[in-house]
Short mmCIF file of C-alpha atoms in Angstrom, two decimals:
data_model
loop_
_atom_site.label_atom_id
_atom_site.label_comp_id
_atom_site.label_asym_id
_atom_site.label_seq_id
_atom_site.Cartn_x
_atom_site.Cartn_y
_atom_site.Cartn_z
CA MET A 1 44.32 -68.20 -74.17
CA ASP A 2 45.82 -64.99 -75.56
CA VAL A 3 42.40 -63.52 -76.00
CA LEU A 4 41.46 -64.53 -72.54
CA GLY A 5 44.75 -63.23 -71.28
CA ALA A 6 44.25 -59.96 -73.11
CA THR A 7 40.66 -59.42 -72.12
CA GLY A 8 40.82 -60.79 -68.59
CA PRO A 9 42.38 -57.70 -67.03
CA PHE A 10 39.98 -55.42 -68.95
CA LEU A 11 36.95 -57.32 -67.72
CA GLY A 12 38.30 -57.24 -64.21
CA HIS A 13 38.89 -53.50 -64.44
CA ARG A 14 35.39 -52.94 -65.84
CA SER A 15 33.78 -54.95 -63.09
CA ARG A 16 35.69 -52.98 -60.52
CA THR A 17 34.64 -49.70 -62.17
CA GLU A 18 30.98 -50.73 -62.28
CA GLY A 19 31.19 -51.75 -58.62
CA LEU A 20 32.62 -48.37 -57.67
CA GLU A 21 29.91 -46.58 -59.64
CA GLN A 22 27.17 -48.60 -57.96
CA LEU A 23 28.72 -47.91 -54.55
CA GLY A 24 28.82 -44.18 -55.35
CA GLU A 25 25.14 -44.22 -56.36
CA ILE A 26 24.24 -45.99 -53.13
CA LEU A 27 26.19 -43.45 -51.03
CA GLU A 28 24.67 -40.58 -52.97
CA ARG A 29 21.14 -41.83 -52.43
CA SER A 30 21.88 -42.44 -48.75
CA SER A 31 23.35 -38.95 -48.36
CA GLY A 32 20.36 -37.46 -50.14
CA ARG A 33 17.96 -39.13 -47.73
CA GLN A 34 19.96 -37.91 -44.77
CA MET A 35 20.08 -34.36 -46.04
CA PHE A 36 16.38 -34.46 -46.85
CA GLY A 37 15.77 -35.53 -43.26
CA LEU A 38 17.81 -32.59 -42.04
CA TRP A 39 15.91 -30.22 -44.32
CA ARG A 40 12.57 -31.26 -42.82
CA ARG A 41 12.64 -28.35 -40.37
CA ASP A 42 10.53 -26.40 -42.88
CA VAL A 43 13.30 -23.83 -43.19
CA PRO A 44 14.15 -23.09 -46.84
CA HIS A 45 17.61 -24.17 -47.89
CA PRO A 46 19.32 -22.84 -51.01
CA GLY A 47 20.80 -26.21 -51.93
CA ARG A 48 17.61 -28.16 -51.60
CA PRO A 49 16.89 -30.11 -54.83
CA ASP A 50 13.12 -29.56 -54.79
CA VAL A 51 13.02 -25.80 -54.33
CA GLY A 52 14.69 -24.70 -57.48
CA ASP A 53 11.47 -23.44 -58.99
CA ARG A 54 10.06 -21.82 -55.85
CA GLY A 55 11.78 -18.48 -56.08
CA PRO A 56 14.17 -17.01 -53.53
CA PRO A 57 14.37 -18.67 -50.12
CA SER A 58 11.92 -17.34 -47.59
CA THR A 59 13.04 -15.81 -44.27
CA ALA A 60 9.71 -16.21 -42.47
CA VAL A 61 9.59 -17.99 -39.12
CA PRO A 62 8.46 -21.60 -39.64
CA THR A 63 4.97 -22.36 -38.42
CA GLY A 64 4.47 -25.95 -39.55
CA PRO A 65 5.26 -29.19 -37.72
CA ASN A 66 8.85 -29.78 -36.71
CA ILE A 67 10.03 -33.35 -37.10
CA SER A 68 13.77 -32.73 -37.26
CA TRP A 69 16.24 -35.12 -35.77
CA PHE A 70 17.63 -32.25 -33.69
CA PRO A 71 15.94 -31.38 -30.35
CA GLU A 72 13.99 -28.16 -30.09
CA ALA A 73 15.47 -25.22 -28.13
CA PRO A 74 13.62 -24.58 -24.84
CA LEU A 75 11.12 -21.71 -24.91
CA LEU A 76 11.66 -18.80 -22.55
CA GLY A 77 8.89 -18.70 -19.94
CA THR A 78 7.09 -15.59 -18.78
CA ASP A 79 7.70 -13.96 -15.42
CA PRO A 80 6.17 -15.95 -12.55
CA PRO A 81 3.30 -14.26 -10.66
CA THR A 82 4.51 -12.10 -7.79
CA PHE A 83 3.80 -12.84 -4.16
CA LEU A 84 1.20 -10.07 -4.05
CA MET A 85 -0.96 -12.01 -6.53
CA SER A 86 -0.82 -15.25 -4.55
CA THR A 87 -3.42 -16.68 -2.23
CA ALA A 88 -0.85 -16.73 0.56
CA ALA A 89 -0.48 -12.93 0.45
CA GLN A 90 -4.23 -12.42 0.60
CA ALA A 91 -4.60 -14.95 3.42
CA VAL A 92 -1.76 -13.53 5.54
CA SER A 93 -2.91 -9.94 5.10
CA GLY A 94 -6.52 -10.95 5.70
CA PHE A 95 -5.61 -12.64 8.99
CA PHE A 96 -3.87 -9.51 10.31
CA VAL A 97 -6.64 -7.23 9.01
CA TRP A 98 -9.54 -9.12 10.57
CA THR A 99 -7.68 -9.57 13.85
CA ALA A 100 -7.05 -5.82 13.96
CA LEU A 101 -10.72 -5.19 13.16
CA LEU A 102 -11.90 -7.39 16.01
CA LEU A 103 -9.53 -5.80 18.51
CA THR A 104 -10.41 -2.25 17.52
CA CYS A 105 -14.16 -2.83 17.25
CA HIS A 106 -14.15 -4.33 20.74
CA GLN A 107 -12.31 -1.28 22.03
CA ILE A 108 -14.74 1.10 20.31
CA TYR A 109 -17.66 -0.86 21.76
CA MET A 110 -16.22 -0.57 25.28
CA HIS A 111 -15.77 3.18 24.88
CA LEU A 112 -19.38 3.51 23.78
CA ARG A 113 -20.57 1.25 26.55
CA PHE A 114 -18.83 3.36 29.18
CA TYR A 115 -19.46 6.68 27.47
CA SER A 116 -18.91 8.72 30.62
CA SER A 117 -16.91 11.62 29.10
CA PRO A 118 -18.48 12.43 25.74
CA ARG A 119 -16.29 15.48 25.11
CA GLU A 120 -13.16 13.31 25.18
CA GLN A 121 -14.43 9.94 24.05
CA ARG A 122 -16.06 11.21 20.88
CA HIS A 123 -12.59 12.21 19.64
CA ILE A 124 -11.06 8.93 20.84
CA VAL A 125 -13.63 6.85 18.94
CA ARG A 126 -12.97 8.88 15.80
CA ILE A 127 -9.23 8.25 16.14
CA LEU A 128 -9.73 4.51 16.73
CA PHE A 129 -11.68 4.17 13.49
CA ILE A 130 -8.43 4.82 11.62
CA VAL A 131 -7.44 1.17 12.12
CA PRO A 132 -10.54 -0.42 10.50
CA ILE A 133 -10.52 2.11 7.67
CA TYR A 134 -6.78 1.78 7.00
CA ALA A 135 -6.74 -2.00 7.31
CA PHE A 136 -9.85 -2.82 5.30
CA ASP A 137 -8.99 -0.24 2.63
CA SER A 138 -5.50 -1.70 2.18
CA TRP A 139 -6.84 -5.25 2.07
CA LEU A 140 -9.40 -4.36 -0.61
CA SER A 141 -6.66 -2.67 -2.62
CA LEU A 142 -4.62 -5.86 -2.35
CA LEU A 143 -7.55 -8.02 -3.47
CA PHE A 144 -7.99 -5.80 -6.56
CA PHE A 145 -4.24 -5.55 -7.05
CA THR A 146 -4.28 -6.43 -10.75
CA ASN A 147 -6.47 -3.44 -11.56
CA ASP A 148 -4.36 -0.30 -11.82
CA GLN A 149 -7.17 2.07 -10.90
CA TYR A 150 -9.15 0.56 -8.03
CA TYR A 151 -6.55 1.14 -5.31
CA VAL A 152 -6.40 4.87 -6.16
CA TYR A 153 -10.11 5.24 -5.35
CA PHE A 154 -9.79 3.16 -2.19
CA ASP A 155 -6.86 5.26 -1.01
CA THR A 156 -8.90 8.43 -1.53
CA ILE A 157 -11.25 7.35 1.27
CA ARG A 158 -8.28 6.61 3.50
CA ASP A 159 -6.64 9.95 2.75
CA CYS A 160 -9.78 11.89 3.59
CA TYR A 161 -10.15 10.13 6.92
CA GLU A 162 -6.52 10.83 7.77
CA ALA A 163 -7.34 14.53 7.78
CA PHE A 164 -10.31 13.92 10.07
CA VAL A 165 -8.10 11.97 12.50
CA ILE A 166 -5.56 14.79 12.72
CA TYR A 167 -8.36 17.24 13.45
CA SER A 168 -9.83 14.90 16.09
CA PHE A 169 -6.49 14.35 17.77
CA LEU A 170 -5.75 18.05 18.04
CA SER A 171 -9.27 18.65 19.36
CA LEU A 172 -8.73 15.89 21.94
CA CYS A 173 -5.56 17.59 23.16
CA TYR A 174 -7.38 20.90 23.49
CA GLU A 175 -10.19 19.12 25.35
CA TYR A 176 -7.72 17.55 27.77
CA LEU A 177 -6.29 20.99 28.55
CA GLY A 178 -9.57 22.87 28.74
CA GLY A 179 -9.34 24.89 25.57
CA GLU A 180 -7.10 27.57 24.12
CA SER A 181 -7.65 30.10 26.91
CA ALA A 182 -6.76 27.57 29.60
CA ILE A 183 -3.58 26.61 27.75
CA MET A 184 -2.50 30.24 27.36
CA ALA A 185 -3.16 30.90 31.04
CA GLU A 186 -0.57 28.21 31.84
CA ILE A 187 2.18 28.88 29.30
CA ARG A 188 1.92 32.57 28.43
CA GLY A 189 5.16 34.45 28.95
CA LYS A 190 7.28 31.37 29.68
CA PRO A 191 10.55 31.25 27.70
CA ILE A 192 10.76 28.66 24.96
CA GLU A 193 13.41 26.05 25.67
CA SER A 194 15.82 25.68 22.78
CA SER A 195 15.97 22.06 21.55
CA CYS A 196 17.24 20.70 18.26
CA MET A 197 15.26 17.51 18.85
CA TYR A 198 11.94 19.35 18.85
CA GLY A 199 12.97 21.93 16.26
CA THR A 200 12.91 24.89 18.64
CA CYS A 201 16.54 25.85 18.25
CA CYS A 202 15.48 28.75 16.02
CA LEU A 203 13.13 30.06 18.74
CA ARG A 204 15.83 30.78 21.29
CA GLY A 205 15.03 33.84 23.38
CA ARG A 206 11.32 33.90 22.52
CA ALA A 207 8.39 33.31 24.87
CA TYR A 208 5.15 31.39 24.43
CA SER A 209 2.35 33.52 23.05
CA ILE A 210 -1.06 33.16 21.52
CA GLY A 211 0.54 33.59 18.10
CA LEU A 212 2.75 30.53 18.58
CA LEU A 213 -0.16 28.43 19.81
CA ARG A 214 -2.30 29.44 16.85
CA PHE A 215 0.55 28.73 14.45
CA CYS A 216 0.68 25.17 15.81
CA LYS A 217 -3.07 24.84 15.36
CA GLN A 218 -3.21 26.32 11.85
CA ALA A 219 -0.12 24.50 10.58
CA THR A 220 -1.56 21.20 11.80
CA LEU A 221 -5.04 21.80 10.42
CA GLN A 222 -3.78 22.82 6.97
CA PHE A 223 -3.09 19.12 6.47
CA CYS A 224 -6.81 18.51 7.01
CA VAL A 225 -7.51 20.71 3.97
CA VAL A 226 -4.61 19.72 1.71
CA LYS A 227 -4.98 15.96 2.14
CA PRO A 228 -8.60 15.61 0.93
CA LEU A 229 -8.03 18.22 -1.79
CA MET A 230 -5.03 16.36 -3.21
CA ALA A 231 -6.91 13.07 -2.95
CA VAL A 232 -9.67 14.46 -5.17
CA ILE A 233 -7.10 15.89 -7.60
CA THR A 234 -5.42 12.48 -7.75
CA VAL A 235 -8.70 10.82 -8.74
CA VAL A 236 -9.26 13.42 -11.46
CA LEU A 237 -5.72 13.03 -12.82
CA GLN A 238 -6.10 9.25 -12.75
CA ALA A 239 -9.30 9.49 -14.79
CA TYR A 240 -7.49 11.53 -17.45
CA GLY A 241 -4.42 9.29 -17.47
CA LYS A 242 -2.14 11.93 -15.93
CA TYR A 243 -1.34 10.11 -12.70
CA LYS A 244 0.76 7.01 -12.16
CA ASP A 245 2.37 5.94 -8.90
CA GLY A 246 6.14 6.21 -8.94
CA ASP A 247 6.25 8.28 -12.16
CA PHE A 248 8.43 11.29 -11.37
CA ASN A 249 8.19 12.61 -14.92
CA ALA A 250 7.53 16.35 -15.13
CA ALA A 251 4.52 15.62 -17.34
CA SER A 252 2.95 13.38 -14.70
CA GLY A 253 0.82 14.63 -11.82
CA TYR A 254 2.46 12.24 -9.35
CA LEU A 255 5.53 14.47 -9.03
CA TYR A 256 3.58 17.58 -8.08
CA VAL A 257 1.14 15.75 -5.80
CA THR A 258 4.09 14.20 -3.96
CA ILE A 259 5.85 17.55 -3.52
CA ILE A 260 2.71 19.19 -2.09
CA TYR A 261 2.10 16.19 0.17
CA ASN A 262 5.65 16.32 1.51
CA VAL A 263 5.46 20.02 2.30
CA SER A 264 2.07 19.65 3.99
CA VAL A 265 3.03 16.55 5.97
CA SER A 266 6.34 18.04 7.12
CA LEU A 267 4.71 21.28 8.25
CA SER A 268 1.92 19.46 10.08
CA LEU A 269 4.35 17.09 11.77
CA TYR A 270 6.56 19.98 12.90
CA ALA A 271 3.54 21.85 14.28
CA LEU A 272 2.45 18.79 16.27
CA PHE A 273 5.95 18.39 17.66
CA LEU A 274 5.98 22.05 18.65
CA PHE A 275 2.57 21.78 20.27
CA TYR A 276 3.60 18.72 22.24
CA PHE A 277 6.82 20.43 23.31
CA SER A 278 4.85 23.43 24.54
CA THR A 279 2.20 21.46 26.47
CA ARG A 280 3.93 18.22 27.45
CA GLU A 281 3.90 19.12 31.16
CA LEU A 282 0.20 19.99 31.08
CA LEU A 283 -0.60 16.77 29.19
CA SER A 284 1.48 14.51 31.44
CA PRO A 285 -1.56 13.16 33.39
CA TYR A 286 -2.94 11.80 30.09
CA SER A 287 0.19 9.86 28.99
CA PRO A 288 0.60 11.89 25.79
CA MET A 289 3.80 10.32 24.47
CA LEU A 290 2.24 7.07 23.23
CA LYS A 291 -0.79 8.94 21.85
CA PHE A 292 1.37 11.35 19.85
CA PHE A 293 3.63 8.57 18.63
CA MET A 294 0.78 6.34 17.44
CA VAL A 295 -1.07 9.08 15.56
CA LYS A 296 2.11 10.31 13.93
CA SER A 297 3.32 6.85 12.97
CA VAL A 298 0.02 5.63 11.53
CA ILE A 299 -0.48 8.72 9.36
CA PHE A 300 2.88 10.34 8.71
CA LEU A 301 5.28 7.40 8.75
CA SER A 302 3.02 5.36 6.47
CA PHE A 303 3.18 8.22 3.96
CA TRP A 304 6.98 8.25 3.93
CA GLN A 305 6.97 4.46 3.81
CA GLY A 306 5.07 4.71 0.55
CA MET A 307 7.53 7.35 -0.65
CA LEU A 308 10.45 4.99 0.06
CA LEU A 309 8.81 2.21 -1.94
CA ALA A 310 8.22 4.63 -4.82
CA ILE A 311 11.92 5.57 -4.80
CA LEU A 312 12.93 1.89 -4.74
CA GLU A 313 10.64 1.29 -7.70
CA LYS A 314 12.24 4.19 -9.56
CA CYS A 315 15.70 2.73 -8.86
CA GLY A 316 14.63 -0.59 -10.41
CA ALA A 317 14.42 -2.57 -7.18
CA ILE A 318 10.71 -3.29 -7.75
CA PRO A 319 10.08 -4.72 -11.24
CA GLN A 320 6.85 -4.78 -13.15
CA ILE A 321 4.80 -7.96 -13.54
CA ASN A 322 4.39 -9.66 -16.91
CA SER A 323 2.40 -12.87 -16.83
CA PRO A 324 0.05 -14.57 -19.31
CA GLU A 325 -2.94 -13.39 -17.28
CA VAL A 326 -2.06 -9.81 -16.35
CA SER A 327 0.49 -7.06 -16.76
CA VAL A 328 1.03 -4.64 -13.86
CA GLY A 329 3.28 -1.59 -13.85
CA GLU A 330 6.06 -0.91 -11.37
CA GLY A 331 4.13 1.86 -9.60
CA THR A 332 1.18 -0.40 -8.95
CA VAL A 333 3.49 -3.12 -7.64
CA ALA A 334 5.06 -0.63 -5.20
CA ALA A 335 1.59 0.46 -4.06
CA GLY A 336 0.68 -3.22 -3.61
CA TYR A 337 3.64 -3.79 -1.31
CA GLN A 338 2.64 -0.67 0.61
CA ASN A 339 -0.89 -2.02 1.09
CA PHE A 340 0.40 -5.42 2.19
CA ILE A 341 2.72 -3.84 4.76
CA VAL A 342 -0.07 -1.59 6.05
CA CYS A 343 -2.32 -4.64 6.55
CA ILE A 344 0.27 -6.15 8.87
CA GLU A 345 1.11 -2.87 10.59
CA MET A 346 -2.52 -2.21 11.49
CA PHE A 347 -2.54 -5.30 13.71
CA PHE A 348 0.28 -3.86 15.82
CA ALA A 349 -1.32 -0.42 15.67
CA ALA A 350 -4.54 -1.89 17.09
CA LEU A 351 -2.59 -3.39 19.99
CA ALA A 352 -0.78 -0.12 20.69
CA LEU A 353 -3.95 1.96 20.46
CA ARG A 354 -5.60 -0.23 23.09
CA HIS A 355 -2.97 1.03 25.53
CA ALA A 356 -2.76 4.58 24.21
CA PHE A 357 -6.53 5.22 24.31
CA THR A 358 -7.67 2.74 26.92
CA TYR A 359 -11.32 2.55 27.91
CA ARG A 360 -10.58 1.42 31.47
CA VAL A 361 -10.20 4.98 32.71
CA TYR A 362 -13.73 5.80 31.62
CA MET A 363 -15.06 2.46 32.83
CA ASP A 364 -13.68 3.13 36.30
CA LYS A 365 -15.09 6.64 36.22
CA SER A 366 -18.51 5.35 35.20
CA LEU A 367 -18.57 2.62 37.84
CA SER A 368 -17.39 4.93 40.60
CA SER A 369 -19.95 7.61 39.77
CA ARG A 370 -22.98 5.35 39.20
CA GLY A 371 -22.38 2.31 41.35
CA LEU A 372 -21.91 -1.32 40.47
CA LEU A 373 -24.63 -1.30 37.79
CA PRO A 374 -23.51 1.44 35.39
CA THR A 375 -25.83 3.41 33.19
CA TYR A 376 -22.85 4.20 30.95
CA GLY A 377 -22.84 7.95 31.06
CA GLU A 378 -24.73 10.63 29.23
CA PHE A 379 -25.09 8.65 25.99
CA GLY A 380 -24.67 5.20 27.52
CA ARG A 381 -27.71 3.12 28.38
CA PHE A 382 -30.87 4.88 27.38
CA ASN A 383 -33.37 5.95 30.01
CA SER A 384 -36.55 4.04 30.61
CA GLY A 385 -38.63 6.80 29.09
CA GLU A 386 -36.42 7.25 26.05
CA ALA A 387 -36.80 5.33 22.81
CA PRO A 388 -33.74 3.27 21.72
CA VAL A 389 -33.83 4.86 18.25
CA SER A 390 -33.53 8.39 19.62
CA TRP A 391 -30.74 7.23 21.92
CA CYS A 392 -28.80 5.76 18.99
CA LEU A 393 -29.34 8.88 16.89
CA ALA A 394 -28.12 11.06 19.72
CA LEU A 395 -24.99 8.96 20.11
CA VAL A 396 -24.20 8.98 16.37
CA SER A 397 -24.84 12.73 16.22
CA ASP A 398 -22.45 13.24 19.09
CA LEU A 399 -19.72 11.18 17.40
CA LEU A 400 -20.06 12.77 13.98
CA GLY A 401 -21.16 16.27 14.78
CA GLY A 402 -18.95 16.92 17.76
CA GLY A 403 -21.45 17.53 20.06
CA ALA A 404 -24.43 19.37 20.72
CA GLU A 405 -25.39 18.83 24.30
CA ARG A 406 -28.59 16.97 24.99
#
């Protein structure tokens, strides 16, 4: 009993000690499994028991499978495609473009059908073609929006025709008034009215002269030379990587092209204002206000509209596009918005031009001079002894060449 009494507590203590050791081993194995599960993110860990002989821990980004208990962090997505790249933008712009084309082509057809005043109508038809060229050019640029270079070449065609429209409009005004000599016979010697609105405040005390009239003509027509020249220079700079829309860096050609454009446009616009101010009373039978406004807005205001978008792009209001499919710079995005706006504006321009350069005046003139069955003027319906081909060639020659008389 003494032995049992002496050894009983010892055995009890040993059993308790063995139990604690077994419990510790169980907890240690359980903790090891949990830690091993946490280490299965393929990221080296300095305390990991199986990496002691693998050298220093690596800092490379894990590329293997991730089966951690912890959820993965969400990946940052790329920028969503802009509205200009969507089908909706192409459909909306296409609707306005093709509607403007139908309206303007019908108007051109009616002018050619009742071609009773070739000297005037040849210039009107040339002016009306600005809507199809502007609209279709801008729509093509929008369709090829993701290519940074295509729209520059498309805009070159548009820029060259702008110069031709300014020349045609000034020629139309001279044709309305009977030429330079007829204009001078009406306004020579009259004092110039001082007006800050028309920019004649600096001409106070002066009289109209042939020099002033020729200044208006030359200052307007210089745009017809500068515009195509700068368009060609833009294409050359683009080919050599020295031109980028919205880049006002001194090493980029965009800055210098924009400065020259602004000077030329401002001078031409001022000269047209001065010419209208000088001859507005003589032109009153031809409703000149809407004609002047439409030509100026289509050509000059669209230029400054593009300038405003370029400034907004420079201020960070127009971001670049980064998507998995394409990357487009800020300047190209600004030009894309310009083309989209022009597509919509040309629809309203077509409506306004129908009223500014209406064909009904010439239709009435043709019907009144030739009876109820019109022969449509000098280049209208061809004569019975004249071949249709020669008639068409004569009409095209009259429109393009300005007019040798038949």
